PDB file of C-alpha atoms in Angstrom:
ATOM      1  CA  UNK A   1      62.052  80.690 118.709  1.00 48.00           C
ATOM      2  CA  UNK A   2      64.934  83.028 119.058  1.00 54.00           C
ATOM      3  CA  UNK A   3      67.176  84.120 116.148  1.00 55.00           C
ATOM      4  CA  UNK A   4      70.075  82.154 117.344  1.00 59.00           C
ATOM      5  CA  UNK A   5      68.168  78.914 116.717  1.00 69.00           C
ATOM      6  CA  UNK A   6      68.401  79.614 113.092  1.00 71.00           C
ATOM      7  CA  UNK A   7      71.712  78.926 111.684  1.00 68.00           C
ATOM      8  CA  UNK A   8      72.981  78.501 108.033  1.00 72.00           C
ATOM      9  CA  UNK A   9      73.418  74.937 107.280  1.00 72.00           C
ATOM     10  CA  UNK A  10      77.100  75.415 106.082  1.00 67.00           C
ATOM     11  CA  UNK A  11      77.942  77.032 109.709  1.00 70.00           C
ATOM     12  CA  UNK A  12      75.606  74.472 111.861  1.00 78.00           C
ATOM     13  CA  UNK A  13      77.646  71.705 110.263  1.00 84.00           C
ATOM     14  CA  UNK A  14      80.991  73.312 110.047  1.00 91.00           C
ATOM     15  CA  UNK A  15      83.892  71.038 111.040  1.00 95.00           C
ATOM     16  CA  UNK A  16      85.574  71.874 114.271  1.00 95.00           C
ATOM     17  CA  UNK A  17      88.366  69.350 113.798  1.00 96.00           C
ATOM     18  CA  UNK A  18      90.881  68.827 111.128  1.00 97.00           C
ATOM     19  CA  UNK A  19      89.673  65.091 110.738  1.00 96.00           C
ATOM     20  CA  UNK A  20      86.149  66.591 109.939  1.00 96.00           C
ATOM     21  CA  UNK A  21      87.466  68.583 107.065  1.00 95.00           C
ATOM     22  CA  UNK A  22      86.672  66.796 103.749  1.00 94.00           C
ATOM     23  CA  UNK A  23      88.670  66.587 100.627  1.00 93.00           C
ATOM     24  CA  UNK A  24      91.428  68.988 101.831  1.00 95.00           C
ATOM     25  CA  UNK A  25      93.752  66.457 103.435  1.00 96.00           C
ATOM     26  CA  UNK A  26      96.855  68.042 101.845  1.00 96.00           C
ATOM     27  CA  UNK A  27      95.735  71.353 103.664  1.00 96.00           C
ATOM     28  CA  UNK A  28      95.029  69.767 106.970  1.00 97.00           C
ATOM     29  CA  UNK A  29      98.178  67.512 107.127  1.00 97.00           C
ATOM     30  CA  UNK A  30     100.240  70.602 106.406  1.00 98.00           C
ATOM     31  CA  UNK A  31      98.796  72.543 109.215  1.00 98.00           C
ATOM     32  CA  UNK A  32      98.747  69.607 111.723  1.00 98.00           C
ATOM     33  CA  UNK A  33     102.581  68.954 110.869  1.00 97.00           C
ATOM     34  CA  UNK A  34     103.292  72.585 111.641  1.00 97.00           C
ATOM     35  CA  UNK A  35     101.488  72.144 115.073  1.00 97.00           C
ATOM     36  CA  UNK A  36     103.122  68.815 115.861  1.00 96.00           C
ATOM     37  CA  UNK A  37     106.675  70.129 114.983  1.00 96.00           C
ATOM     38  CA  UNK A  38     105.884  73.442 116.617  1.00 94.00           C
ATOM     39  CA  UNK A  39     106.971  75.181 113.500  1.00 96.00           C
ATOM     40  CA  UNK A  40     104.054  77.609 112.823  1.00 96.00           C
ATOM     41  CA  UNK A  41     104.560  80.410 110.401  1.00 96.00           C
ATOM     42  CA  UNK A  42     103.732  84.016 111.528  1.00 94.00           C
ATOM     43  CA  UNK A  43     100.956  84.255 108.826  1.00 95.00           C
ATOM     44  CA  UNK A  44      98.905  81.950 106.664  1.00 96.00           C
ATOM     45  CA  UNK A  45      97.118  82.733 103.456  1.00 95.00           C
ATOM     46  CA  UNK A  46      94.270  80.403 102.385  1.00 95.00           C
ATOM     47  CA  UNK A  47      93.081  80.756  98.892  1.00 93.00           C
ATOM     48  CA  UNK A  48      90.585  78.935  96.685  1.00 93.00           C
ATOM     49  CA  UNK A  49      86.912  78.999  95.258  1.00 92.00           C
ATOM     50  CA  UNK A  50      84.044  79.850  97.492  1.00 90.00           C
ATOM     51  CA  UNK A  51      83.011  77.000  99.810  1.00 90.00           C
ATOM     52  CA  UNK A  52      86.276  74.881  99.877  1.00 93.00           C
ATOM     53  CA  UNK A  53      86.843  75.392 103.501  1.00 94.00           C
ATOM     54  CA  UNK A  54      89.272  78.219 103.779  1.00 95.00           C
ATOM     55  CA  UNK A  55      87.754  79.940 106.909  1.00 95.00           C
ATOM     56  CA  UNK A  56      87.100  76.570 108.345  1.00 96.00           C
ATOM     57  CA  UNK A  57      90.529  75.545 108.185  1.00 97.00           C
ATOM     58  CA  UNK A  58      91.684  78.955 109.521  1.00 97.00           C
ATOM     59  CA  UNK A  59      89.316  78.755 112.482  1.00 97.00           C
ATOM     60  CA  UNK A  60      90.394  75.148 113.322  1.00 98.00           C
ATOM     61  CA  UNK A  61      94.147  76.213 113.134  1.00 98.00           C
ATOM     62  CA  UNK A  62      93.380  79.201 115.532  1.00 97.00           C
ATOM     63  CA  UNK A  63      91.563  76.816 118.025  1.00 97.00           C
ATOM     64  CA  UNK A  64      94.275  74.124 117.840  1.00 97.00           C
ATOM     65  CA  UNK A  65      97.340  76.579 118.266  1.00 96.00           C
ATOM     66  CA  UNK A  66      95.509  78.190 121.395  1.00 95.00           C
ATOM     67  CA  UNK A  67      94.459  74.943 122.706  1.00 96.00           C
ATOM     68  CA  UNK A  68      95.596  74.522 126.413  1.00 95.00           C
ATOM     69  CA  UNK A  69      95.936  70.613 126.218  1.00 95.00           C
ATOM     70  CA  UNK A  70      99.661  69.638 125.651  1.00 95.00           C
ATOM     71  CA  UNK A  71     100.254  68.379 122.157  1.00 92.00           C
ATOM     72  CA  UNK A  72     101.333  65.013 123.278  1.00 92.00           C
ATOM     73  CA  UNK A  73      97.889  64.536 125.119  1.00 95.00           C
ATOM     74  CA  UNK A  74      96.180  65.492 121.956  1.00 93.00           C
ATOM     75  CA  UNK A  75      94.373  63.283 119.276  1.00 90.00           C
ATOM     76  CA  UNK A  76      96.876  63.020 116.498  1.00 91.00           C
ATOM     77  CA  UNK A  77      99.253  65.432 118.233  1.00 94.00           C
ATOM     78  CA  UNK A  78      97.573  68.488 116.592  1.00 96.00           C
ATOM     79  CA  UNK A  79      93.793  68.247 116.868  1.00 97.00           C
ATOM     80  CA  UNK A  80      92.188  70.819 119.369  1.00 97.00           C
ATOM     81  CA  UNK A  81      90.764  69.039 122.439  1.00 96.00           C
ATOM     82  CA  UNK A  82      87.552  70.969 122.338  1.00 96.00           C
ATOM     83  CA  UNK A  83      87.390  70.654 126.225  1.00 96.00           C
ATOM     84  CA  UNK A  84      89.916  73.190 127.521  1.00 95.00           C
ATOM     85  CA  UNK A  85      88.943  76.717 128.653  1.00 95.00           C
ATOM     86  CA  UNK A  86      90.468  78.213 125.436  1.00 95.00           C
ATOM     87  CA  UNK A  87      88.666  75.680 122.984  1.00 96.00           C
ATOM     88  CA  UNK A  88      85.301  76.334 124.839  1.00 96.00           C
ATOM     89  CA  UNK A  89      85.721  80.093 124.749  1.00 95.00           C
ATOM     90  CA  UNK A  90      86.448  80.075 120.982  1.00 95.00           C
ATOM     91  CA  UNK A  91      83.476  77.828 120.271  1.00 94.00           C
ATOM     92  CA  UNK A  92      81.233  80.206 122.111  1.00 93.00           C
ATOM     93  CA  UNK A  93      82.749  83.122 120.260  1.00 90.00           C
ATOM     94  CA  UNK A  94      84.317  84.612 123.392  1.00 90.00           C
ATOM     95  CA  UNK A  95      87.769  84.153 122.687  1.00 92.00           C
ATOM     96  CA  UNK A  96      90.209  87.139 123.430  1.00 89.00           C
ATOM     97  CA  UNK A  97      92.870  85.767 121.422  1.00 92.00           C
ATOM     98  CA  UNK A  98      91.192  84.939 118.152  1.00 93.00           C
ATOM     99  CA  UNK A  99      89.652  87.962 116.145  1.00 91.00           C
ATOM    100  CA  UNK A 100      87.706  87.263 113.033  1.00 91.00           C
ATOM    101  CA  UNK A 101      87.066  90.073 110.720  1.00 88.00           C
ATOM    102  CA  UNK A 102      84.582  89.662 107.668  1.00 89.00           C
ATOM    103  CA  UNK A 103      86.357  92.194 105.482  1.00 83.00           C
ATOM    104  CA  UNK A 104      83.474  92.143 102.928  1.00 84.00           C
ATOM    105  CA  UNK A 105      81.099  93.813 105.505  1.00 86.00           C
ATOM    106  CA  UNK A 106      83.714  95.760 107.607  1.00 81.00           C
ATOM    107  CA  UNK A 107      85.875  97.311 104.811  1.00 81.00           C
ATOM    108  CA  UNK A 108      85.943 101.024 105.925  1.00 84.00           C
ATOM    109  CA  UNK A 109      88.918 102.822 107.064  1.00 85.00           C
ATOM    110  CA  UNK A 110      87.622 102.960 110.433  1.00 88.00           C
ATOM    111  CA  UNK A 111      87.475  99.176 110.620  1.00 84.00           C
ATOM    112  CA  UNK A 112      91.134  98.942 109.608  1.00 83.00           C
ATOM    113  CA  UNK A 113      92.098 101.343 112.131  1.00 88.00           C
ATOM    114  CA  UNK A 114      90.158  99.355 114.797  1.00 88.00           C
ATOM    115  CA  UNK A 115      91.998  96.246 113.650  1.00 86.00           C
ATOM    116  CA  UNK A 116      95.398  98.095 113.858  1.00 88.00           C
ATOM    117  CA  UNK A 117      94.591  99.057 117.498  1.00 90.00           C
ATOM    118  CA  UNK A 118      93.677  95.512 118.413  1.00 87.00           C
ATOM    119  CA  UNK A 119      96.860  93.966 116.992  1.00 89.00           C
ATOM    120  CA  UNK A 120      98.531  96.148 119.629  1.00 90.00           C
ATOM    121  CA  UNK A 121      97.083  94.162 122.539  1.00 89.00           C
ATOM    122  CA  UNK A 122      99.168  91.222 123.619  1.00 90.00           C
ATOM    123  CA  UNK A 123      97.687  87.813 123.762  1.00 91.00           C
ATOM    124  CA  UNK A 124      95.743  86.766 127.171  1.00 86.00           C
ATOM    125  CA  UNK A 125      97.727  84.019 129.021  1.00 82.00           C
ATOM    126  CA  UNK A 126     100.361  81.950 127.177  1.00 73.00           C
ATOM    127  CA  UNK A 127      98.324  81.901 124.023  1.00 85.00           C
ATOM    128  CA  UNK A 128      98.892  83.173 120.615  1.00 93.00           C
ATOM    129  CA  UNK A 129      96.898  86.025 119.064  1.00 94.00           C
ATOM    130  CA  UNK A 130      95.182  85.112 115.851  1.00 95.00           C
ATOM    131  CA  UNK A 131      93.631  87.329 113.244  1.00 93.00           C
ATOM    132  CA  UNK A 132      91.165  85.673 110.633  1.00 94.00           C
ATOM    133  CA  UNK A 133      90.651  88.243 107.836  1.00 92.00           C
ATOM    134  CA  UNK A 134      87.938  86.585 105.715  1.00 91.00           C
ATOM    135  CA  UNK A 135      87.451  88.209 102.362  1.00 88.00           C
ATOM    136  CA  UNK A 136      90.490  90.282 102.947  1.00 84.00           C
ATOM    137  CA  UNK A 137      90.632  91.234  99.176  1.00 82.00           C
ATOM    138  CA  UNK A 138      87.661  93.469 100.023  1.00 79.00           C
ATOM    139  CA  UNK A 139      89.475  95.812 102.210  1.00 73.00           C
ATOM    140  CA  UNK A 140      89.926  99.315 101.072  1.00 67.00           C
ATOM    141  CA  UNK A 141      93.336 100.904 100.733  1.00 57.00           C
TER     142      UNK A 141
END
């Protein structure tokens, strides 16, 4: 069996839609309303105890705001379609508009410099560039 066949259970069953997120309706409702009303903030800070779904919510938000399906054609007006090119490449880990950094593992000065260089590259297509900095408190000064 290949290494890719082994996946941590939490990642294997990680929600890919807002409606699949459990016990965080106040968060998902706020994010969905921002998408529906096209009133997205330029940055979001997710905080809370380990395992409550901070990274999951950020990933779903990133996928939803870059989804190519018009909002009025999506379920609930905000859920990502999971079928368009943008959603598929995101799920495959190949999105050029979503960059995820695990700051706990990549916390060196060179990692931050690389991130600063990537920020300068404009988004591909009509999409938005999204940076998810997981464990950001671990970044060095």
